PDB file of C-alpha atoms in Angstrom:
ATOM      1  CA  UNK S   1      -5.337 -14.580   5.698  1.00 97.00           C
ATOM      2  CA  UNK S   2      -4.886 -17.198   8.345  1.00 98.00           C
ATOM      3  CA  UNK S   3      -3.108 -18.320  11.500  1.00 98.00           C
ATOM      4  CA  UNK S   4      -0.136 -20.578  10.695  1.00 98.00           C
ATOM      5  CA  UNK S   5       0.839 -21.534  14.247  1.00 98.00           C
ATOM      6  CA  UNK S   6       0.396 -20.531  17.883  1.00 98.00           C
ATOM      7  CA  UNK S   7       2.958 -20.622  20.677  1.00 98.00           C
ATOM      8  CA  UNK S   8       3.404 -19.860  24.368  1.00 98.00           C
ATOM      9  CA  UNK S   9       5.952 -20.335  27.135  1.00 97.00           C
ATOM     10  CA  UNK S  10       5.406 -20.102  30.901  1.00 96.00           C
ATOM     11  CA  UNK S  11       8.948 -18.829  31.508  1.00 93.00           C
ATOM     12  CA  UNK S  12      10.913 -15.901  30.118  1.00 90.00           C
ATOM     13  CA  UNK S  13      12.588 -17.865  27.341  1.00 90.00           C
ATOM     14  CA  UNK S  14      13.452 -16.494  23.910  1.00 90.00           C
ATOM     15  CA  UNK S  15      11.616 -19.162  21.903  1.00 95.00           C
ATOM     16  CA  UNK S  16       8.133 -20.475  22.646  1.00 97.00           C
ATOM     17  CA  UNK S  17       6.652 -23.964  22.256  1.00 97.00           C
ATOM     18  CA  UNK S  18       4.305 -24.501  19.318  1.00 98.00           C
ATOM     19  CA  UNK S  19       0.909 -25.645  20.604  1.00 98.00           C
ATOM     20  CA  UNK S  20      -2.289 -27.007  19.043  1.00 98.00           C
ATOM     21  CA  UNK S  21      -4.181 -23.954  20.403  1.00 98.00           C
ATOM     22  CA  UNK S  22      -3.798 -20.969  22.719  1.00 98.00           C
ATOM     23  CA  UNK S  23      -6.468 -19.167  24.726  1.00 98.00           C
ATOM     24  CA  UNK S  24      -6.411 -15.380  24.642  1.00 98.00           C
ATOM     25  CA  UNK S  25      -7.790 -13.588  27.704  1.00 98.00           C
ATOM     26  CA  UNK S  26      -9.157 -10.038  27.372  1.00 98.00           C
ATOM     27  CA  UNK S  27      -6.877  -7.466  28.997  1.00 97.00           C
ATOM     28  CA  UNK S  28      -4.303 -10.127  29.878  1.00 97.00           C
ATOM     29  CA  UNK S  29      -2.840 -11.918  26.847  1.00 97.00           C
ATOM     30  CA  UNK S  30      -2.064 -15.567  26.159  1.00 98.00           C
ATOM     31  CA  UNK S  31      -3.127 -17.865  28.982  1.00 98.00           C
ATOM     32  CA  UNK S  32      -0.055 -19.488  30.560  1.00 96.00           C
ATOM     33  CA  UNK S  33       2.453 -17.256  28.748  1.00 97.00           C
ATOM     34  CA  UNK S  34       5.144 -15.397  30.708  1.00 94.00           C
ATOM     35  CA  UNK S  35       4.160 -12.100  29.074  1.00 94.00           C
ATOM     36  CA  UNK S  36       0.481 -12.281  30.020  1.00 95.00           C
ATOM     37  CA  UNK S  37      -0.798  -9.597  32.363  1.00 94.00           C
ATOM     38  CA  UNK S  38      -2.424  -6.195  32.548  1.00 93.00           C
ATOM     39  CA  UNK S  39       0.908  -4.572  33.491  1.00 90.00           C
ATOM     40  CA  UNK S  40       4.285  -5.026  31.783  1.00 87.00           C
ATOM     41  CA  UNK S  41       5.993  -8.416  32.007  1.00 85.00           C
ATOM     42  CA  UNK S  42       9.068  -7.893  29.814  1.00 79.00           C
ATOM     43  CA  UNK S  43      11.872  -7.805  32.356  1.00 75.00           C
ATOM     44  CA  UNK S  44      13.556  -4.635  31.066  1.00 77.00           C
ATOM     45  CA  UNK S  45      10.252  -2.745  31.245  1.00 78.00           C
ATOM     46  CA  UNK S  46       9.429  -4.115  34.696  1.00 79.00           C
ATOM     47  CA  UNK S  47      12.755  -2.679  35.933  1.00 83.00           C
ATOM     48  CA  UNK S  48      11.798   0.744  34.516  1.00 85.00           C
ATOM     49  CA  UNK S  49       8.235   0.855  35.879  1.00 85.00           C
ATOM     50  CA  UNK S  50       6.317  -2.293  36.834  1.00 84.00           C
ATOM     51  CA  UNK S  51       2.994  -0.400  36.917  1.00 88.00           C
ATOM     52  CA  UNK S  52       2.935   0.636  33.235  1.00 90.00           C
ATOM     53  CA  UNK S  53       0.254  -1.003  31.073  1.00 93.00           C
ATOM     54  CA  UNK S  54       1.225  -4.098  29.129  1.00 92.00           C
ATOM     55  CA  UNK S  55       0.994  -3.113  25.462  1.00 94.00           C
ATOM     56  CA  UNK S  56       2.883  -6.312  24.555  1.00 94.00           C
ATOM     57  CA  UNK S  57       0.394  -9.007  25.646  1.00 97.00           C
ATOM     58  CA  UNK S  58       0.512 -10.805  22.285  1.00 98.00           C
ATOM     59  CA  UNK S  59       3.394 -10.970  19.797  1.00 97.00           C
ATOM     60  CA  UNK S  60       2.473 -11.644  16.158  1.00 98.00           C
ATOM     61  CA  UNK S  61       4.857 -12.352  13.272  1.00 98.00           C
ATOM     62  CA  UNK S  62       4.043 -12.830   9.604  1.00 98.00           C
ATOM     63  CA  UNK S  63       5.142 -16.217   8.209  1.00 98.00           C
ATOM     64  CA  UNK S  64       6.499 -14.416   5.161  1.00 98.00           C
ATOM     65  CA  UNK S  65       9.346 -13.172   7.399  1.00 97.00           C
ATOM     66  CA  UNK S  66      10.360 -16.774   8.098  1.00 97.00           C
ATOM     67  CA  UNK S  67      10.289 -17.421   4.337  1.00 97.00           C
ATOM     68  CA  UNK S  68      12.490 -14.357   3.764  1.00 96.00           C
ATOM     69  CA  UNK S  69      14.940 -15.467   6.448  1.00 97.00           C
ATOM     70  CA  UNK S  70      15.097 -19.001   4.993  1.00 97.00           C
ATOM     71  CA  UNK S  71      15.988 -17.499   1.605  1.00 97.00           C
ATOM     72  CA  UNK S  72      18.914 -15.777   3.360  1.00 96.00           C
ATOM     73  CA  UNK S  73      20.142 -19.066   4.838  1.00 96.00           C
ATOM     74  CA  UNK S  74      18.648 -18.840   8.333  1.00 96.00           C
ATOM     75  CA  UNK S  75      16.714 -21.684   9.940  1.00 95.00           C
ATOM     76  CA  UNK S  76      13.846 -20.142  11.884  1.00 96.00           C
ATOM     77  CA  UNK S  77      10.824 -22.252  12.769  1.00 97.00           C
ATOM     78  CA  UNK S  78       7.455 -21.208  14.194  1.00 98.00           C
ATOM     79  CA  UNK S  79       7.855 -20.089  17.815  1.00 97.00           C
ATOM     80  CA  UNK S  80      11.625 -19.593  17.482  1.00 97.00           C
ATOM     81  CA  UNK S  81      11.409 -15.781  17.585  1.00 96.00           C
ATOM     82  CA  UNK S  82       9.096 -15.817  20.597  1.00 95.00           C
ATOM     83  CA  UNK S  83       5.875 -15.016  18.778  1.00 97.00           C
ATOM     84  CA  UNK S  84       2.513 -16.147  20.094  1.00 98.00           C
ATOM     85  CA  UNK S  85       0.741 -16.056  16.724  1.00 98.00           C
ATOM     86  CA  UNK S  86       2.284 -16.655  13.307  1.00 98.00           C
ATOM     87  CA  UNK S  87       0.073 -15.356  10.491  1.00 98.00           C
ATOM     88  CA  UNK S  88       0.162 -15.778   6.713  1.00 98.00           C
ATOM     89  CA  UNK S  89      -1.217 -13.285   4.209  1.00 98.00           C
ATOM     90  CA  UNK S  90      -1.509 -10.397   6.678  1.00 97.00           C
ATOM     91  CA  UNK S  91       0.745  -7.378   6.147  1.00 96.00           C
ATOM     92  CA  UNK S  92       1.271  -6.885   9.871  1.00 97.00           C
ATOM     93  CA  UNK S  93       4.048  -4.305   9.556  1.00 95.00           C
ATOM     94  CA  UNK S  94       1.885  -2.040   7.395  1.00 94.00           C
ATOM     95  CA  UNK S  95      -1.037  -1.905   9.820  1.00 96.00           C
ATOM     96  CA  UNK S  96      -1.822   1.343  11.637  1.00 97.00           C
ATOM     97  CA  UNK S  97      -1.938   1.645  15.398  1.00 96.00           C
ATOM     98  CA  UNK S  98      -5.307   0.497  16.670  1.00 97.00           C
ATOM     99  CA  UNK S  99      -5.958  -2.006  13.867  1.00 98.00           C
ATOM    100  CA  UNK S 100      -7.927  -4.982  15.134  1.00 98.00           C
ATOM    101  CA  UNK S 101      -7.052  -8.543  14.215  1.00 98.00           C
ATOM    102  CA  UNK S 102      -9.962 -10.945  14.523  1.00 98.00           C
ATOM    103  CA  UNK S 103      -8.361 -14.348  15.093  1.00 98.00           C
ATOM    104  CA  UNK S 104     -10.651 -17.310  14.644  1.00 97.00           C
ATOM    105  CA  UNK S 105     -14.295 -17.142  15.673  1.00 96.00           C
ATOM    106  CA  UNK S 106     -13.928 -15.080  18.879  1.00 97.00           C
ATOM    107  CA  UNK S 107     -10.580 -13.476  19.702  1.00 98.00           C
ATOM    108  CA  UNK S 108      -9.724  -9.853  18.870  1.00 98.00           C
ATOM    109  CA  UNK S 109      -6.254  -8.323  19.287  1.00 98.00           C
ATOM    110  CA  UNK S 110      -5.611  -4.589  18.913  1.00 98.00           C
ATOM    111  CA  UNK S 111      -2.214  -3.761  17.409  1.00 98.00           C
ATOM    112  CA  UNK S 112      -0.222  -1.429  19.672  1.00 97.00           C
ATOM    113  CA  UNK S 113       3.150  -1.221  17.914  1.00 96.00           C
ATOM    114  CA  UNK S 114       6.209  -2.869  16.454  1.00 95.00           C
ATOM    115  CA  UNK S 115       8.427  -5.343  18.242  1.00 93.00           C
ATOM    116  CA  UNK S 116      11.834  -3.821  18.714  1.00 87.00           C
ATOM    117  CA  UNK S 117      14.376  -6.537  17.851  1.00 86.00           C
ATOM    118  CA  UNK S 118      16.896  -7.051  20.642  1.00 82.00           C
ATOM    119  CA  UNK S 119      20.285  -8.670  21.157  1.00 83.00           C
ATOM    120  CA  UNK S 120      18.622 -11.986  22.052  1.00 88.00           C
ATOM    121  CA  UNK S 121      17.835 -12.415  18.350  1.00 92.00           C
ATOM    122  CA  UNK S 122      21.544 -12.150  17.544  1.00 92.00           C
ATOM    123  CA  UNK S 123      22.353 -14.654  20.297  1.00 91.00           C
ATOM    124  CA  UNK S 124      19.780 -17.045  18.799  1.00 93.00           C
ATOM    125  CA  UNK S 125      21.513 -16.993  15.385  1.00 94.00           C
ATOM    126  CA  UNK S 126      24.448 -14.746  14.441  1.00 94.00           C
ATOM    127  CA  UNK S 127      23.457 -12.263  11.732  1.00 94.00           C
ATOM    128  CA  UNK S 128      19.735 -12.595  12.433  1.00 95.00           C
ATOM    129  CA  UNK S 129      19.428  -9.199  14.150  1.00 94.00           C
ATOM    130  CA  UNK S 130      20.654  -7.444  11.025  1.00 92.00           C
ATOM    131  CA  UNK S 131      18.213  -9.491   8.932  1.00 94.00           C
ATOM    132  CA  UNK S 132      15.204  -8.353  10.990  1.00 94.00           C
ATOM    133  CA  UNK S 133      16.360  -4.768  11.599  1.00 91.00           C
ATOM    134  CA  UNK S 134      16.907  -2.953   8.328  1.00 86.00           C
ATOM    135  CA  UNK S 135      17.107   0.709   7.334  1.00 87.00           C
ATOM    136  CA  UNK S 136      15.119   2.603   4.723  1.00 86.00           C
ATOM    137  CA  UNK S 137      16.516   5.012   2.109  1.00 90.00           C
ATOM    138  CA  UNK S 138      16.554   7.837   4.677  1.00 91.00           C
ATOM    139  CA  UNK S 139      18.463   5.748   7.218  1.00 89.00           C
ATOM    140  CA  UNK S 140      15.459   5.174   9.490  1.00 86.00           C
ATOM    141  CA  UNK S 141      15.169   1.785  11.184  1.00 87.00           C
ATOM    142  CA  UNK S 142      12.789  -0.762   9.656  1.00 88.00           C
ATOM    143  CA  UNK S 143      11.746  -3.267  12.302  1.00 92.00           C
ATOM    144  CA  UNK S 144      10.598  -6.542  10.725  1.00 93.00           C
ATOM    145  CA  UNK S 145      10.282  -8.761  13.821  1.00 94.00           C
ATOM    146  CA  UNK S 146       6.498  -8.489  14.094  1.00 96.00           C
ATOM    147  CA  UNK S 147       3.908  -6.496  15.963  1.00 97.00           C
ATOM    148  CA  UNK S 148       2.623  -6.411  19.504  1.00 97.00           C
ATOM    149  CA  UNK S 149      -0.951  -6.144  20.680  1.00 98.00           C
ATOM    150  CA  UNK S 150      -3.449  -6.285  23.513  1.00 98.00           C
ATOM    151  CA  UNK S 151      -6.381  -8.669  23.757  1.00 98.00           C
ATOM    152  CA  UNK S 152      -9.734  -6.898  23.424  1.00 98.00           C
ATOM    153  CA  UNK S 153     -11.828 -10.074  23.296  1.00 98.00           C
ATOM    154  CA  UNK S 154     -10.677 -13.484  24.388  1.00 98.00           C
ATOM    155  CA  UNK S 155     -11.078 -16.838  22.726  1.00 98.00           C
ATOM    156  CA  UNK S 156      -9.243 -19.871  21.486  1.00 98.00           C
ATOM    157  CA  UNK S 157      -6.899 -19.488  18.500  1.00 98.00           C
ATOM    158  CA  UNK S 158      -5.682 -22.425  16.413  1.00 98.00           C
ATOM    159  CA  UNK S 159      -3.593 -22.963  13.298  1.00 98.00           C
ATOM    160  CA  UNK S 160      -5.820 -22.642  10.240  1.00 98.00           C
ATOM    161  CA  UNK S 161      -8.095 -20.051  11.851  1.00 98.00           C
ATOM    162  CA  UNK S 162      -9.042 -17.129   9.642  1.00 98.00           C
ATOM    163  CA  UNK S 163      -7.616 -13.675  10.323  1.00 98.00           C
ATOM    164  CA  UNK S 164      -9.721 -10.628   9.560  1.00 98.00           C
ATOM    165  CA  UNK S 165      -8.312  -7.088   9.786  1.00 98.00           C
ATOM    166  CA  UNK S 166     -10.471  -4.143  10.853  1.00 97.00           C
ATOM    167  CA  UNK S 167      -8.803  -0.755  10.424  1.00 96.00           C
ATOM    168  CA  UNK S 168      -9.481   2.085  12.876  1.00 96.00           C
ATOM    169  CA  UNK S 169     -11.148   5.308  11.784  1.00 92.00           C
ATOM    170  CA  UNK S 170      -8.641   7.643  10.154  1.00 85.00           C
ATOM    171  CA  UNK S 171      -6.381   9.376  10.142  1.00 91.00           C
ATOM    172  CA  UNK S 172      -4.211   6.321  10.606  1.00 92.00           C
ATOM    173  CA  UNK S 173      -1.102   6.526  12.768  1.00 92.00           C
ATOM    174  CA  UNK S 174       1.881   4.390  11.710  1.00 89.00           C
ATOM    175  CA  UNK S 175       3.258   1.802  14.091  1.00 90.00           C
ATOM    176  CA  UNK S 176       6.210   2.648  16.267  1.00 90.00           C
ATOM    177  CA  UNK S 177       8.119   0.372  18.616  1.00 88.00           C
ATOM    178  CA  UNK S 178       6.512  -0.572  21.925  1.00 87.00           C
TER     179      UNK S 178
END
């Protein structure tokens, strides 16, 4: 389990620039990223209530999703879907709420929920929204566009860094959108 790439963007853009490293700041998020802060930064959530806590400080996607999308004919590169951390070998979508991801030697991110894919994904590439938002046998939505988290312990994160998962004490609660 490892970090494949790291990305950030100072403005509210859909895609983020791939960088050689990012610095995570406890209680804030990715240094220099538009979504960093103790309170919400996503524009739709700011309009609802700018004082609510930011449970979306860090966006993580599994590289296996990019592989799956490539097999369907999409061209999606690291950072294209707005993630801050692209992992490989970590089943992000199957983690329970409160799971901790130890990224590299110092940083720790607590998983808060699933990213809810939005219309911007469809605007990025037609058909992509349907590819990252599926339904299960019961007709329930299956969100595949990654997970969101908050920074518990800061530190620098680089491609190639190890990822270690620490599960919370049970019973485990499944992820829902945040």
